[in-house]
Amino acid sequence: MMMEEEELEFAEDLEAILHLTPEVQLAIEQVFPSQDPLDRADFNAVEYINTLFPTEQSLANIDDVVNKIRLKIRRLDDNIRTVVRGQTNVGQDGRQALAEAQVAIGQLFGKIKDIKDKAEKSEQMVKEITRDIKQLDHAKRHLTTSITTLNHLHMLAGGVDSLEAMTRKRQYGEVANLLQGVVNVLEHFHKYMGIPQIRQLSERVKAAQSELGTQILADFEEAFPAQGSKRAGGPSNVLRDACLVANVLDPRIKQEIIKKFIRQHLSEYMVLFQENQDVAWLDKIDRRYAWIKRQLVDYEEKYGRMFPEEWCMTERIAVEFCHITRTELAKVMRTRAKEIEVKLLLFAIQRTTNFEGLLAKRFSGCTLTDGPGCCFQVKKPEPPLESTNPFLEGEVGDDGSEMEEDLDRPKKHKAPDNPFHGIISKCFEPHLYVYIESQDKNLGEMIDRFVSDFRAQGPPRVGTEDGGAVLPSCADLFVYYKKCMVQCSQLSTGEPMIALTTIFQKYLREYAWKILSGNLPKTSSNSGGLTIKSLLQEKEGSEAAKFNVEELCLICSILSTAEYCLATTQQLEEKLKEKVDKTLVERINLTGEMDTFSNVISNSIQLLVQDLDAACDPALTAMSKMPWQSVEHVGDQSPYVTSVIMHIKQNVPIIRENLASTRKYFTQFCIKFTNSFIPKFINHLFRCKPISMVGAEQLLLDTHSLKTVLLDLPSIGSQVVRKAPASYTKIVVKGMTRAEMILKVVMAPHEPTVVFVDNYIKLLADGNPETFQKTLDMKGLKRSEQSSMLELFRQRLPAPPSGADGGPSLSFSTPTPEQENSRIRKLEKLIKKRL
């Protein structure tokens, strides 16, 4: 009865409308996918009925449809009832499963605890087993150490007894090997020195070593007494074995043997070359080196096998000889300083450096630093071949044109330094002032000879290879510089090199002043040089003094020489820094001398520019004096243009040919001339007033002709046409375009005034009222008209950008050369039509 009531309540609940959230509905669809419209969340009963009965005729089978739906409802009720009844016992089953899981966990924990207890018992058992094995290992190691120590003790005791016996019998051959073994064995007993017996054995070894040292020194003293007499028959085998023993003894014993032997071996040298002997002076310095060579050969024959090779006795004898010789020579030169002459000093230095080089070929120099190694002959790498250029490795032509290119070449590796360099020759350094004074005198005479030769030979001849080439005296000077630098660096790399550098600087400046600047042609103007102002003040029709062809060639030759000197001086500075001591490198500075040669180059270029500029000035003056208001028709280029072109064609080819090796300075000449000529031309253009329309057209045609000539200036008169540098072309186009724009403004009508002013500002891009007034003067306007136009001009000027200076100048884009050429062509066509 209760079950039926529950089912009725459940059915009533199902009859109520269920509202599920979209997430729940989506989850149901994923778990129970269905295509039945009744299962859709947005189920619409009306639409569903209309689907079942779309027409009135379909209502005929309504009973069948109702039966099917009732059957489906019944099946759903059965399924729901089964599910509900199945969920009544779920809670009880869950509680039973949880209890079973708890029981299983308790059993598992008990098993884990049993396993842990058994593991601890096993570990304890293993420790008990291995304890006995460790004890056996310690016992074995101690027993091995005891046996080894007893063996060493037995060897030490027997060795000490044998060592004492052999020492008394002077059996040095056996002692050498035995002593080394005893010393090595004794090292194992350092930690046992607290034991009396071990300490006693150590004291006996030290006593034996001391006795051996004293005994060996006595044997050498007996064999080589201080008087210089030697044992008959040469060195004995006993002494040879004694040297082997000395290797094992205290190093002081070995040093004492070497010191006494070398002193005895060089005692004869000290007597023969005493300070009061004639052979002690510098002119007989060769005899010193010949003597030591004989002594070294004699030593190799008699005593070469007596001393061990690692003692380097031959080198030690040579090094001691060098020290003695340096001291004795220094004494002699101090005593007879007034007798030292340059030739004698250089002779002695040359012979000494040659001997030091011979030592470097024969010995390694290991005894100089007491380093390891022996003194066998070491093959030295061959020095690199000298270049024909004084200061460069690569070959350079007579004009020095390749010098700058060689700066980028990789430098060759320097040969290793001579370890014996200066070991004797250092004594000559205090007296090198004699050499420096001599070089000062020689260079002064050389400069004077260069001056007299230049005056005797005159300037370079035109049409020869000498025209525009580097002066021969320049190469002679730097070749002599290199010779002095190399020679002085062999003598000293210290203060004498600094003194020689000062001498070099002195005569580089004198060469620049006396040979280069002193022989530049003088202009007819004042000492300040030609200026635009002085040229404009010349009388009408006067001809400025021009340089002849020989003078032009001379200027170009001096310019090329200055360039060679500039580049070579830089190389000289680098070489001096390589030769001098590193601590003195900062004191080598030839910047002032390089600036001097740069000034010579600038002055030479300025002279060439002034000469051509002055030659063109009368033509420009004639242009400004022509009556441009009365010109009636436009013809060919004016005579003044022809005159300017003639002077350019006369000078420029000569300058270009003579500066062929210094192309960059020819370009500088072209740029400087253009920068000087164009402003002067524009200033003369402003003087042409008043100008008629036809006169302005003629001037515009002349300006275009000059512009064409200036653009072709770098290659004018040359069979090989080269494109002018872009920097030069830019200057010509900018300057001459300004002149053309001035004439175009003059040609434009001044009415209406606003249009005229705006065109002026647009074409000239010049906000200076003075320039505008000059343009109005060229048009021939009255002052009353000019004042109103000037006021309008100031009003029409565009405001300067924020942050810019408030000056009158403006900045506008300059027309391109192509645009200007097209305008000129149109103007030429217009002129031809009028003609």
CSV table of N, CA and C in Angstrom, one decimal, residues 430-541:
chain,number,residue,atom,x,y,z
A,430,PRO,N,126.5,56.4,-22.1
A,430,PRO,CA,126.8,57.7,-21.5
A,430,PRO,C,127.6,58.6,-22.5
A,431,HIS,N,128.2,58.0,-23.5
A,431,HIS,CA,129.1,58.7,-24.4
A,431,HIS,C,128.4,58.9,-25.8
A,432,LEU,N,127.1,58.6,-25.9
A,432,LEU,CA,126.5,58.7,-27.2
A,432,LEU,C,126.1,60.1,-27.5
A,433,TYR,N,126.3,61.1,-26.6
A,433,TYR,CA,126.1,62.5,-26.9
A,433,TYR,C,127.1,62.9,-28.0
A,434,VAL,N,128.2,62.2,-28.1
A,434,VAL,CA,129.2,62.5,-29.2
A,434,VAL,C,128.5,62.2,-30.6
A,435,TYR,N,127.8,61.0,-30.6
A,435,TYR,CA,127.2,60.6,-31.8
A,435,TYR,C,126.0,61.5,-32.2
A,436,ILE,N,125.2,61.9,-31.1
A,436,ILE,CA,124.1,62.8,-31.4
A,436,ILE,C,124.5,64.1,-31.9
A,437,GLU,N,125.6,64.7,-31.3
A,437,GLU,CA,126.1,65.9,-31.8
A,437,GLU,C,126.6,65.8,-33.2
A,438,SER,N,127.2,64.7,-33.5
A,438,SER,CA,127.7,64.5,-34.9
A,438,SER,C,126.6,64.4,-35.9
A,439,GLN,N,125.5,63.7,-35.5
A,439,GLN,CA,124.3,63.7,-36.4
A,439,GLN,C,123.7,65.0,-36.6
A,440,ASP,N,123.7,65.8,-35.5
A,440,ASP,CA,123.2,67.2,-35.6
A,440,ASP,C,124.0,68.0,-36.6
A,441,LYS,N,125.3,67.9,-36.6
A,441,LYS,CA,126.1,68.6,-37.5
A,441,LYS,C,125.9,68.1,-38.9
A,442,ASN,N,125.9,66.7,-39.1
A,442,ASN,CA,125.7,66.2,-40.4
A,442,ASN,C,124.4,66.6,-41.1
A,443,LEU,N,123.3,66.6,-40.3
A,443,LEU,CA,122.0,67.0,-40.8
A,443,LEU,C,122.0,68.4,-41.2
A,444,GLY,N,122.6,69.3,-40.4
A,444,GLY,CA,122.7,70.7,-40.7
A,444,GLY,C,123.4,70.9,-42.0
A,445,GLU,N,124.6,70.2,-42.2
A,445,GLU,CA,125.3,70.3,-43.5
A,445,GLU,C,124.5,69.8,-44.6
A,446,MET,N,123.7,68.7,-44.4
A,446,MET,CA,122.8,68.2,-45.4
A,446,MET,C,121.8,69.2,-45.9
A,447,ILE,N,121.1,69.8,-44.9
A,447,ILE,CA,120.1,70.8,-45.2
A,447,ILE,C,120.7,72.0,-46.0
A,448,ASP,N,121.9,72.4,-45.6
A,448,ASP,CA,122.6,73.5,-46.4
A,448,ASP,C,122.9,73.1,-47.8
A,449,ARG,N,123.3,71.8,-47.9
A,449,ARG,CA,123.6,71.3,-49.3
A,449,ARG,C,122.4,71.2,-50.1
A,450,PHE,N,121.3,70.8,-49.5
A,450,PHE,CA,120.0,70.8,-50.2
A,450,PHE,C,119.6,72.2,-50.8
A,451,VAL,N,119.8,73.2,-49.9
A,451,VAL,CA,119.5,74.5,-50.3
A,451,VAL,C,120.4,75.0,-51.4
A,452,SER,N,121.7,74.8,-51.3
A,452,SER,CA,122.6,75.2,-52.4
A,452,SER,C,122.3,74.4,-53.7
A,453,ASP,N,122.0,73.1,-53.6
A,453,ASP,CA,121.8,72.3,-54.8
A,453,ASP,C,120.5,72.8,-55.5
A,454,PHE,N,119.5,73.2,-54.7
A,454,PHE,CA,118.2,73.7,-55.3
A,454,PHE,C,118.5,75.0,-56.0
A,455,ARG,N,119.2,75.9,-55.4
A,455,ARG,CA,119.5,77.1,-56.0
A,455,ARG,C,120.3,77.0,-57.3
A,456,ALA,N,121.3,76.0,-57.2
A,456,ALA,CA,122.1,75.8,-58.4
A,456,ALA,C,121.3,75.2,-59.5
A,457,GLN,N,120.5,74.2,-59.2
A,457,GLN,CA,119.8,73.5,-60.3
A,457,GLN,C,118.5,74.2,-60.7
A,458,GLY,N,118.0,75.1,-59.9
A,458,GLY,CA,116.8,75.8,-60.2
A,458,GLY,C,115.5,75.0,-60.1
A,459,PRO,N,114.4,75.5,-60.5
A,459,PRO,CA,113.1,74.8,-60.3
A,459,PRO,C,113.1,73.6,-61.3
A,460,PRO,N,112.1,72.7,-61.1
A,460,PRO,CA,112.0,71.5,-62.1
A,460,PRO,C,111.7,72.0,-63.5
A,461,ARG,N,112.4,71.3,-64.4
A,461,ARG,CA,112.2,71.7,-65.8
A,461,ARG,C,110.8,71.2,-66.3
A,462,VAL,N,110.3,72.1,-67.2
A,462,VAL,CA,109.0,71.8,-67.7
A,462,VAL,C,109.1,70.7,-68.8
A,463,GLY,N,108.1,69.8,-68.8
A,463,GLY,CA,108.1,68.8,-69.8
A,463,GLY,C,109.0,67.6,-69.5
A,464,THR,N,109.6,67.6,-68.3
A,464,THR,CA,110.5,66.5,-67.9
A,464,THR,C,109.8,65.7,-66.8
A,465,GLU,N,110.4,64.6,-66.4
A,465,GLU,CA,109.8,63.8,-65.3
A,465,GLU,C,109.9,64.5,-64.0
A,466,ASP,N,110.9,65.5,-63.9
A,466,ASP,CA,111.0,66.2,-62.6
A,466,ASP,C,109.9,67.1,-62.3
A,467,GLY,N,109.2,67.6,-63.4
A,467,GLY,CA,108.1,68.5,-63.1
A,467,GLY,C,107.0,67.9,-62.3
A,468,GLY,N,106.7,68.5,-61.1
A,468,GLY,CA,105.7,68.0,-60.2
A,468,GLY,C,106.0,66.8,-59.4
A,469,ALA,N,107.3,66.3,-59.6
A,469,ALA,CA,107.6,65.1,-58.9
A,469,ALA,C,108.2,65.4,-57.5
A,470,VAL,N,108.4,64.4,-56.6
A,470,VAL,CA,108.9,64.7,-55.3
A,470,VAL,C,110.4,65.0,-55.4
A,471,LEU,N,110.8,66.0,-54.7
A,471,LEU,CA,112.2,66.5,-54.7
A,471,LEU,C,113.1,65.4,-54.3
A,472,PRO,N,114.2,65.1,-55.0
A,472,PRO,CA,115.1,64.0,-54.6
A,472,PRO,C,115.7,64.2,-53.2
A,473,SER,N,115.9,65.5,-52.8
A,473,SER,CA,116.5,65.7,-51.4
A,473,SER,C,115.6,65.1,-50.3
A,474,CYS,N,114.3,65.0,-50.6
A,474,CYS,CA,113.4,64.5,-49.6
A,474,CYS,C,113.7,63.1,-49.3
A,475,ALA,N,113.8,62.3,-50.3
A,475,ALA,CA,114.1,60.9,-50.1
A,475,ALA,C,115.5,60.7,-49.5
A,476,ASP,N,116.4,61.5,-49.9
A,476,ASP,CA,117.8,61.4,-49.3
A,476,ASP,C,117.7,61.7,-47.8
A,477,LEU,N,116.9,62.7,-47.4
A,477,LEU,CA,116.8,63.0,-46.0
A,477,LEU,C,116.2,61.9,-45.1
A,478,PHE,N,115.1,61.2,-45.6
A,478,PHE,CA,114.5,60.2,-44.9
A,478,PHE,C,115.3,58.9,-44.9
A,479,VAL,N,116.0,58.6,-46.0
A,479,VAL,CA,117.0,57.5,-46.0
A,479,VAL,C,118.0,57.7,-44.9
A,480,TYR,N,118.6,58.9,-44.8
A,480,TYR,CA,119.6,59.1,-43.8
A,480,TYR,C,118.9,59.0,-42.4
A,481,TYR,N,117.7,59.5,-42.2
A,481,TYR,CA,117.0,59.3,-41.0
A,481,TYR,C,116.9,57.9,-40.6
A,482,LYS,N,116.5,57.0,-41.5
A,482,LYS,CA,116.4,55.6,-41.2
A,482,LYS,C,117.7,55.0,-40.8
A,483,LYS,N,118.8,55.4,-41.5
A,483,LYS,CA,120.1,54.9,-41.1
A,483,LYS,C,120.5,55.3,-39.7
A,484,CYS,N,120.2,56.6,-39.4
A,484,CYS,CA,120.5,57.0,-38.0
A,484,CYS,C,119.7,56.3,-37.0
A,485,MET,N,118.4,56.1,-37.3
A,485,MET,CA,117.5,55.5,-36.3
A,485,MET,C,117.9,54.1,-36.0
A,486,VAL,N,118.2,53.3,-37.1
A,486,VAL,CA,118.6,51.9,-36.9
A,486,VAL,C,119.9,51.9,-36.1
A,487,GLN,N,120.8,52.7,-36.5
A,487,GLN,CA,122.2,52.7,-35.8
A,487,GLN,C,122.0,53.1,-34.4
A,488,CYS,N,121.2,54.1,-34.1
A,488,CYS,CA,121.1,54.5,-32.7
A,488,CYS,C,120.3,53.5,-31.9
A,489,SER,N,119.3,52.8,-32.5
A,489,SER,CA,118.6,51.8,-31.8
A,489,SER,C,119.5,50.6,-31.4
A,490,GLN,N,120.5,50.3,-32.2
A,490,GLN,CA,121.5,49.3,-31.9
A,490,GLN,C,122.4,49.7,-30.7
A,491,LEU,N,122.5,51.0,-30.6
A,491,LEU,CA,123.4,51.5,-29.5
A,491,LEU,C,122.6,51.6,-28.2
A,492,SER,N,121.4,52.2,-28.3
A,492,SER,CA,120.6,52.4,-27.1
A,492,SER,C,119.1,52.6,-27.5
A,493,THR,N,118.2,52.1,-26.7
A,493,THR,CA,116.8,52.4,-26.9
A,493,THR,C,116.2,53.3,-25.8
A,494,GLY,N,117.1,54.0,-25.1
A,494,GLY,CA,116.7,54.9,-24.1
A,494,GLY,C,116.7,56.3,-24.4
A,495,GLU,N,117.3,57.1,-23.6
A,495,GLU,CA,117.4,58.6,-23.8
A,495,GLU,C,118.1,59.0,-25.0
A,496,PRO,N,119.1,58.4,-25.5
A,496,PRO,CA,119.7,58.8,-26.8
A,496,PRO,C,118.7,58.7,-27.9
A,497,MET,N,117.8,57.8,-27.9
A,497,MET,CA,116.8,57.8,-29.0
A,497,MET,C,115.9,59.0,-28.9
A,498,ILE,N,115.6,59.5,-27.7
A,498,ILE,CA,114.8,60.7,-27.5
A,498,ILE,C,115.5,61.9,-28.0
A,499,ALA,N,116.9,61.9,-27.7
A,499,ALA,CA,117.7,63.0,-28.2
A,499,ALA,C,117.7,63.0,-29.7
A,500,LEU,N,117.9,61.8,-30.3
A,500,LEU,CA,117.9,61.8,-31.8
A,500,LEU,C,116.6,62.2,-32.4
A,501,THR,N,115.5,61.8,-31.7
A,501,THR,CA,114.1,62.3,-32.2
A,501,THR,C,114.0,63.8,-32.2
A,502,THR,N,114.6,64.4,-31.2
A,502,THR,CA,114.6,65.9,-31.1
A,502,THR,C,115.3,66.5,-32.3
A,503,ILE,N,116.5,65.8,-32.7
A,503,ILE,CA,117.3,66.3,-33.8
A,503,ILE,C,116.4,66.1,-35.1
A,504,PHE,N,115.8,65.0,-35.2
A,504,PHE,CA,114.9,64.7,-36.4
A,504,PHE,C,113.8,65.8,-36.5
A,505,GLN,N,113.2,66.1,-35.4
A,505,GLN,CA,112.2,67.2,-35.4
A,505,GLN,C,112.7,68.5,-35.9
A,506,LYS,N,113.9,68.8,-35.4
A,506,LYS,CA,114.5,70.1,-35.7
A,506,LYS,C,114.7,70.2,-37.3
A,507,TYR,N,115.3,69.2,-37.9
A,507,TYR,CA,115.6,69.3,-39.3
A,507,TYR,C,114.4,69.0,-40.2
A,508,LEU,N,113.4,68.3,-39.7
A,508,LEU,CA,112.2,68.2,-40.5
A,508,LEU,C,111.6,69.6,-40.6
A,509,ARG,N,111.5,70.4,-39.5
A,509,ARG,CA,111.0,71.8,-39.6
A,509,ARG,C,111.9,72.6,-40.5
A,510,GLU,N,113.2,72.5,-40.4
A,510,GLU,CA,114.1,73.3,-41.3
A,510,GLU,C,113.9,72.9,-42.7
A,511,TYR,N,113.7,71.6,-43.0
A,511,TYR,CA,113.5,71.2,-44.4
A,511,TYR,C,112.2,71.8,-44.9
A,512,ALA,N,111.2,71.8,-44.1
A,512,ALA,CA,109.9,72.4,-44.5
A,512,ALA,C,110.0,73.9,-44.7
A,513,TRP,N,110.8,74.6,-43.9
A,513,TRP,CA,110.9,76.0,-44.0
A,513,TRP,C,111.9,76.4,-45.1
A,514,LYS,N,113.1,75.8,-45.1
A,514,LYS,CA,114.1,76.3,-46.1
A,514,LYS,C,113.9,75.7,-47.5
A,515,ILE,N,113.6,74.4,-47.6
A,515,ILE,CA,113.5,73.8,-48.9
A,515,ILE,C,112.1,74.0,-49.5
A,516,LEU,N,111.1,73.8,-48.7
A,516,LEU,CA,109.7,73.8,-49.3
A,516,LEU,C,109.1,75.2,-49.2
A,517,SER,N,108.8,75.7,-48.0
A,517,SER,CA,108.2,77.0,-48.0
A,517,SER,C,109.1,78.1,-48.5
A,518,GLY,N,110.4,78.0,-48.3
A,518,GLY,CA,111.3,79.0,-48.7
A,518,GLY,C,111.4,79.1,-50.2
A,519,ASN,N,111.1,78.1,-50.9
A,519,ASN,CA,111.2,78.1,-52.4
A,519,ASN,C,109.8,78.3,-53.1
A,520,LEU,N,108.8,78.5,-52.4
A,520,LEU,CA,107.5,78.8,-53.0
A,520,LEU,C,107.6,80.1,-53.7
A,521,PRO,N,107.1,80.2,-54.9
A,521,PRO,CA,107.1,81.5,-55.6
A,521,PRO,C,106.3,82.6,-54.8
A,522,LYS,N,106.8,83.8,-54.8
A,522,LYS,CA,106.2,84.9,-54.1
A,522,LYS,C,105.2,85.6,-55.0
A,523,THR,N,104.0,85.9,-54.5
A,523,THR,CA,103.0,86.7,-55.2
A,523,THR,C,103.3,88.2,-55.2
A,524,SER,N,102.7,88.9,-56.1
A,524,SER,CA,102.9,90.3,-56.2
A,524,SER,C,102.2,91.1,-55.2
A,525,SER,N,101.3,90.4,-54.4
A,525,SER,CA,100.5,91.1,-53.4
A,525,SER,C,101.3,91.2,-52.1
A,526,ASN,N,100.7,91.8,-51.1
A,526,ASN,CA,101.3,92.0,-49.8
A,526,ASN,C,101.5,90.6,-49.2
A,527,SER,N,102.2,90.7,-48.0
A,527,SER,CA,102.6,89.5,-47.3
A,527,SER,C,101.4,88.7,-46.9
A,528,GLY,N,100.2,89.3,-46.8
A,528,GLY,CA,99.0,88.6,-46.4
A,528,GLY,C,98.4,87.7,-47.5
A,529,GLY,N,99.0,87.8,-48.7
A,529,GLY,CA,98.5,87.0,-49.8
A,529,GLY,C,97.4,87.7,-50.5
A,530,LEU,N,97.0,87.1,-51.6
A,530,LEU,CA,95.9,87.7,-52.5
A,530,LEU,C,94.6,87.6,-51.8
A,531,THR,N,93.8,88.6,-51.8
A,531,THR,CA,92.4,88.5,-51.3
A,531,THR,C,91.5,89.1,-52.3
A,532,ILE,N,90.2,88.8,-52.2
A,532,ILE,CA,89.2,89.3,-53.1
A,532,ILE,C,89.1,90.8,-53.0
A,533,LYS,N,89.3,91.3,-51.8
A,533,LYS,CA,89.2,92.8,-51.7
A,533,LYS,C,90.3,93.5,-52.4
A,534,SER,N,91.6,92.9,-52.3
A,534,SER,CA,92.7,93.6,-52.9
A,534,SER,C,92.6,93.4,-54.5
A,535,LEU,N,92.1,92.3,-54.9
A,535,LEU,CA,91.9,92.1,-56.4
A,535,LEU,C,90.9,93.1,-56.9
A,536,LEU,N,89.8,93.3,-56.2
A,536,LEU,CA,88.7,94.2,-56.7
A,536,LEU,C,89.1,95.6,-56.7
A,537,GLN,N,90.2,96.0,-55.9
A,537,GLN,CA,90.7,97.4,-55.9
A,537,GLN,C,91.7,97.7,-57.0
A,538,GLU,N,92.0,96.7,-57.8
A,538,GLU,CA,93.0,96.9,-58.9
A,538,GLU,C,92.3,97.9,-60.0
A,539,LYS,N,93.1,98.6,-60.7
A,539,LYS,CA,92.6,99.5,-61.7
A,539,LYS,C,92.1,98.7,-62.9
A,540,GLU,N,91.2,99.4,-63.5
A,540,GLU,CA,90.6,98.8,-64.7
A,540,GLU,C,91.6,98.6,-65.8
A,541,GLY,N,91.6,97.4,-66.3
A,541,GLY,CA,92.5,97.1,-67.4
A,541,GLY,C,93.8,96.6,-67.0
